[in-house]
PDB file of C-alpha atoms in Angstrom:
ATOM      1  CA  MET L 841       0.000   0.000   0.000  1.00 55.00           C
ATOM      2  CA  SER L 842       1.237   3.510  -0.785  1.00 73.00           C
ATOM      3  CA  ASP L 843       2.229   6.022   1.873  1.00 86.00           C
ATOM      4  CA  PHE L 844      -1.010   7.876   1.174  1.00 88.00           C
ATOM      5  CA  GLY L 845      -3.012   4.667   1.458  1.00 88.00           C
ATOM      6  CA  ASN L 846      -1.430   3.808   4.800  1.00 89.00           C
ATOM      7  CA  ILE L 847      -1.973   7.261   6.271  1.00 88.00           C
ATOM      8  CA  PHE L 848      -5.518   7.444   4.910  1.00 93.00           C
ATOM      9  CA  ARG L 849      -6.447   4.004   6.257  1.00 94.00           C
ATOM     10  CA  SER L 850      -5.051   4.956   9.651  1.00 92.00           C
ATOM     11  CA  ALA L 851      -7.001   8.229   9.664  1.00 94.00           C
ATOM     12  CA  MET L 852     -10.180   6.452   8.560  1.00 96.00           C
ATOM     13  CA  ASP L 853      -9.766   3.834  11.288  1.00 96.00           C
ATOM     14  CA  LEU L 854      -9.371   6.588  13.881  1.00 96.00           C
ATOM     15  CA  TYR L 855     -12.435   8.399  12.537  1.00 96.00           C
ATOM     16  CA  GLU L 856     -14.538   5.240  12.567  1.00 96.00           C
ATOM     17  CA  ALA L 857     -13.381   4.484  16.128  1.00 97.00           C
ATOM     18  CA  GLY L 858     -14.510   7.935  17.231  1.00 96.00           C
ATOM     19  CA  GLN L 859     -10.976   9.096  17.998  1.00 96.00           C
ATOM     20  CA  LEU L 860     -11.586  12.430  16.365  1.00 96.00           C
ATOM     21  CA  ALA L 861      -8.625  14.400  17.716  1.00 95.00           C
ATOM     22  CA  GLU L 862      -6.259  11.706  16.464  1.00 96.00           C
ATOM     23  CA  ALA L 863      -8.109  11.509  13.140  1.00 96.00           C
ATOM     24  CA  GLU L 864      -7.776  15.284  12.826  1.00 93.00           C
ATOM     25  CA  GLN L 865      -4.008  15.011  13.361  1.00 94.00           C
ATOM     26  CA  ALA L 866      -3.774  12.265  10.733  1.00 93.00           C
ATOM     27  CA  CYS L 867      -5.762  14.424   8.300  1.00 92.00           C
ATOM     28  CA  ARG L 868      -3.376  17.330   8.886  1.00 90.00           C
ATOM     29  CA  LYS L 869      -0.449  14.999   8.164  1.00 90.00           C
ATOM     30  CA  MET L 870      -2.118  13.891   4.912  1.00 91.00           C
ATOM     31  CA  ALA L 871      -2.841  17.489   3.928  1.00 89.00           C
ATOM     32  CA  ARG L 872       0.822  18.415   4.351  1.00 90.00           C
ATOM     33  CA  ALA L 873       2.089  15.389   2.432  1.00 90.00           C
ATOM     34  CA  PHE L 874      -0.674  15.210  -0.199  1.00 91.00           C
ATOM     35  CA  PRO L 875      -2.242  18.688  -0.483  1.00 89.00           C
ATOM     36  CA  GLN L 876      -4.308  17.849  -3.579  1.00 91.00           C
ATOM     37  CA  ALA L 877      -5.786  14.565  -2.315  1.00 93.00           C
ATOM     38  CA  ALA L 878      -9.575  14.928  -2.389  1.00 95.00           C
ATOM     39  CA  GLU L 879     -10.040  11.883  -0.164  1.00 94.00           C
ATOM     40  CA  ALA L 880      -7.945  13.510   2.559  1.00 93.00           C
ATOM     41  CA  MET L 881      -9.886  16.784   2.335  1.00 96.00           C
ATOM     42  CA  HIS L 882     -13.165  14.868   2.398  1.00 97.00           C
ATOM     43  CA  LEU L 883     -12.191  12.870   5.469  1.00 97.00           C
ATOM     44  CA  ALA L 884     -10.983  16.043   7.175  1.00 96.00           C
ATOM     45  CA  GLY L 885     -14.417  17.517   6.466  1.00 97.00           C
ATOM     46  CA  LEU L 886     -16.159  14.478   7.919  1.00 97.00           C
ATOM     47  CA  VAL L 887     -14.022  14.734  11.046  1.00 97.00           C
ATOM     48  CA  ALA L 888     -14.852  18.433  11.427  1.00 97.00           C
ATOM     49  CA  MET L 889     -18.553  17.722  10.928  1.00 96.00           C
ATOM     50  CA  ARG L 890     -18.521  15.052  13.604  1.00 96.00           C
ATOM     51  CA  GLN L 891     -16.673  17.421  15.940  1.00 95.00           C
ATOM     52  CA  GLY L 892     -19.443  19.977  15.451  1.00 95.00           C
ATOM     53  CA  ASN L 893     -17.285  22.365  13.417  1.00 96.00           C
ATOM     54  CA  GLN L 894     -19.731  22.804  10.533  1.00 96.00           C
ATOM     55  CA  ALA L 895     -18.084  25.908   9.062  1.00 97.00           C
ATOM     56  CA  VAL L 896     -14.717  24.140   8.921  1.00 97.00           C
ATOM     57  CA  ALA L 897     -16.422  21.054   7.499  1.00 97.00           C
ATOM     58  CA  ALA L 898     -18.105  23.076   4.745  1.00 98.00           C
ATOM     59  CA  GLU L 899     -14.794  24.697   3.794  1.00 97.00           C
ATOM     60  CA  ARG L 900     -12.934  21.378   3.713  1.00 96.00           C
ATOM     61  CA  MET L 901     -15.725  19.625   1.834  1.00 97.00           C
ATOM     62  CA  GLY L 902     -15.761  22.489  -0.637  1.00 97.00           C
ATOM     63  CA  ARG L 903     -12.067  21.985  -1.357  1.00 96.00           C
ATOM     64  CA  ALA L 904     -12.674  18.244  -1.726  1.00 97.00           C
ATOM     65  CA  ALA L 905     -15.592  18.887  -4.092  1.00 97.00           C
ATOM     66  CA  ILE L 906     -13.355  21.020  -6.297  1.00 97.00           C
ATOM     67  CA  ALA L 907     -10.495  18.513  -6.168  1.00 96.00           C
ATOM     68  CA  ASP L 908     -12.795  15.619  -7.137  1.00 96.00           C
ATOM     69  CA  ALA L 909     -15.753  16.980  -9.043  1.00 96.00           C
ATOM     70  CA  ASN L 910     -16.657  13.435 -10.139  1.00 97.00           C
ATOM     71  CA  SER L 911     -17.454  12.007  -6.711  1.00 98.00           C
ATOM     72  CA  ALA L 912     -21.173  11.986  -5.932  1.00 98.00           C
ATOM     73  CA  GLU L 913     -20.372  11.117  -2.316  1.00 97.00           C
ATOM     74  CA  ILE L 914     -18.127  14.150  -1.887  1.00 98.00           C
ATOM     75  CA  GLN L 915     -20.648  16.436  -3.613  1.00 98.00           C
ATOM     76  CA  HIS L 916     -23.417  15.079  -1.369  1.00 98.00           C
ATOM     77  CA  ASP L 917     -21.391  15.501   1.810  1.00 98.00           C
ATOM     78  CA  HIS L 918     -20.466  19.022   0.724  1.00 98.00           C
ATOM     79  CA  ALA L 919     -24.175  19.774   0.280  1.00 98.00           C
ATOM     80  CA  GLN L 920     -24.928  18.442   3.758  1.00 98.00           C
ATOM     81  CA  ALA L 921     -22.152  20.582   5.244  1.00 98.00           C
ATOM     82  CA  LEU L 922     -23.473  23.650   3.428  1.00 98.00           C
ATOM     83  CA  LYS L 923     -26.951  22.940   4.803  1.00 98.00           C
ATOM     84  CA  ALA L 924     -25.503  22.691   8.295  1.00 97.00           C
ATOM     85  CA  VAL L 925     -24.185  26.260   8.042  1.00 98.00           C
ATOM     86  CA  GLY L 926     -27.403  27.585   6.511  1.00 98.00           C
ATOM     87  CA  LYS L 927     -26.140  27.982   2.951  1.00 98.00           C
ATOM     88  CA  LEU L 928     -29.212  26.342   1.457  1.00 99.00           C
ATOM     89  CA  ARG L 929     -28.891  27.759  -2.078  1.00 98.00           C
ATOM     90  CA  ASP L 930     -25.299  26.555  -2.289  1.00 98.00           C
ATOM     91  CA  ALA L 931     -26.407  23.190  -0.902  1.00 99.00           C
ATOM     92  CA  ILE L 932     -28.973  22.879  -3.708  1.00 99.00           C
ATOM     93  CA  GLY L 933     -26.181  23.357  -6.249  1.00 98.00           C
ATOM     94  CA  ALA L 934     -24.036  20.692  -4.594  1.00 98.00           C
ATOM     95  CA  PHE L 935     -26.977  18.276  -4.437  1.00 99.00           C
ATOM     96  CA  LYS L 936     -27.607  18.870  -8.155  1.00 99.00           C
ATOM     97  CA  ARG L 937     -23.978  18.040  -8.920  1.00 98.00           C
ATOM     98  CA  ALA L 938     -24.286  14.832  -6.891  1.00 98.00           C
ATOM     99  CA  ILE L 939     -27.501  13.896  -8.711  1.00 99.00           C
ATOM    100  CA  ARG L 940     -25.872  14.444 -12.110  1.00 98.00           C
ATOM    101  CA  LEU L 941     -23.130  12.033 -11.052  1.00 98.00           C
ATOM    102  CA  CYS L 942     -25.435   9.451  -9.467  1.00 98.00           C
ATOM    103  CA  PRO L 943     -28.965   9.868 -10.875  1.00 98.00           C
ATOM    104  CA  ASP L 944     -30.262   6.603  -9.411  1.00 98.00           C
ATOM    105  CA  ALA L 945     -29.727   7.426  -5.717  1.00 98.00           C
ATOM    106  CA  PRO L 946     -33.068   8.107  -4.019  1.00 98.00           C
ATOM    107  CA  ALA L 947     -31.401   9.633  -0.946  1.00 98.00           C
ATOM    108  CA  LEU L 948     -30.010  12.440  -3.098  1.00 98.00           C
ATOM    109  CA  TYR L 949     -33.480  13.360  -4.358  1.00 99.00           C
ATOM    110  CA  CYS L 950     -34.917  13.163  -0.847  1.00 98.00           C
ATOM    111  CA  ASN L 951     -32.152  15.364   0.554  1.00 98.00           C
ATOM    112  CA  ILE L 952     -32.490  18.005  -2.153  1.00 99.00           C
ATOM    113  CA  ALA L 953     -36.266  17.914  -1.667  1.00 99.00           C
ATOM    114  CA  ASN L 954     -35.814  18.463   2.075  1.00 98.00           C
ATOM    115  CA  THR L 955     -33.637  21.460   1.279  1.00 99.00           C
ATOM    116  CA  TYR L 956     -36.202  22.867  -1.135  1.00 99.00           C
ATOM    117  CA  ARG L 957     -38.792  22.466   1.638  1.00 98.00           C
ATOM    118  CA  GLN L 958     -36.569  24.473   3.983  1.00 98.00           C
ATOM    119  CA  LEU L 959     -36.508  27.187   1.319  1.00 98.00           C
ATOM    120  CA  ASP L 960     -40.315  26.929   1.004  1.00 98.00           C
ATOM    121  CA  GLU L 961     -39.945  25.932  -2.651  1.00 98.00           C
ATOM    122  CA  LEU L 962     -42.577  23.268  -2.340  1.00 98.00           C
ATOM    123  CA  ASP L 963     -43.157  22.503  -6.026  1.00 98.00           C
ATOM    124  CA  ALA L 964     -39.472  21.689  -6.482  1.00 99.00           C
ATOM    125  CA  ALA L 965     -39.565  19.658  -3.271  1.00 99.00           C
ATOM    126  CA  ARG L 966     -42.613  17.689  -4.464  1.00 98.00           C
ATOM    127  CA  GLU L 967     -40.964  16.917  -7.797  1.00 98.00           C
ATOM    128  CA  ASN L 968     -37.832  15.570  -6.107  1.00 99.00           C
ATOM    129  CA  TYR L 969     -39.781  13.528  -3.545  1.00 99.00           C
ATOM    130  CA  GLN L 970     -41.735  11.976  -6.419  1.00 99.00           C
ATOM    131  CA  HIS L 971     -38.510  11.059  -8.162  1.00 98.00           C
ATOM    132  CA  ALA L 972     -37.114   9.578  -4.948  1.00 99.00           C
ATOM    133  CA  LEU L 973     -40.273   7.497  -4.563  1.00 99.00           C
ATOM    134  CA  GLU L 974     -39.997   6.221  -8.133  1.00 98.00           C
ATOM    135  CA  LEU L 975     -36.545   4.918  -7.235  1.00 98.00           C
ATOM    136  CA  ALA L 976     -37.383   3.688  -3.726  1.00 98.00           C
ATOM    137  CA  PRO L 977     -41.135   3.184  -3.313  1.00 98.00           C
ATOM    138  CA  ASP L 978     -40.775   1.256  -0.044  1.00 98.00           C
ATOM    139  CA  VAL L 979     -38.827   3.850   1.970  1.00 98.00           C
ATOM    140  CA  ALA L 980     -41.099   5.196   4.708  1.00 98.00           C
ATOM    141  CA  GLU L 981     -38.980   8.300   5.353  1.00 98.00           C
ATOM    142  CA  ILE L 982     -39.482   9.501   1.785  1.00 98.00           C
ATOM    143  CA  HIS L 983     -43.240   8.907   2.039  1.00 98.00           C
ATOM    144  CA  ALA L 984     -43.386  10.853   5.311  1.00 98.00           C
ATOM    145  CA  ASN L 985     -41.457  13.805   3.897  1.00 98.00           C
ATOM    146  CA  TYR L 986     -43.531  13.748   0.707  1.00 98.00           C
ATOM    147  CA  ALA L 987     -46.750  13.751   2.756  1.00 98.00           C
ATOM    148  CA  ALA L 988     -45.514  16.725   4.789  1.00 98.00           C
ATOM    149  CA  CYS L 989     -44.737  18.540   1.555  1.00 98.00           C
ATOM    150  CA  LEU L 990     -48.188  17.790   0.124  1.00 98.00           C
ATOM    151  CA  TYR L 991     -49.764  18.977   3.363  1.00 97.00           C
ATOM    152  CA  ALA L 992     -47.818  22.237   3.167  1.00 96.00           C
ATOM    153  CA  LEU L 993     -48.982  22.643  -0.427  1.00 96.00           C
ATOM    154  CA  GLY L 994     -52.585  22.072   0.660  1.00 94.00           C
ATOM    155  CA  ASP L 995     -52.824  18.917  -1.456  1.00 85.00           C
ATOM    156  CA  VAL L 996     -53.817  16.667   1.454  1.00 77.00           C
TER     157      VAL L 996
END
């Protein structure tokens, strides 16, 4: 395994074990040694998010999203971080990028719909919930969110 692979695996293990301070240190080490590695930036963002540092997470995820514009997971996590800091319009853009990369993921449509609901853009929310339900008709959470959207629209 490469040096990057070893450091990354170690950092990921620390993150998964909940040893966030140690994971943060490992991420800093990766950032110094491999400043363009999107995976390192992404993991650093996940660590910050779990530590409750949403602004730092959004910044790190943003760098990761630029470094690897072809990762739906990174785009999605960036969107979630943007939502956490109240940047809902920017989150919509990141969700759209994730959907373009992975158009068959119902969670992406549900998450963008939830964001549209927060913005009170209920028609866009309804459309995305419907798409999520086409992909995952048995997921209760999507049905519940869709019903809440319909209720807000006065359609129930």
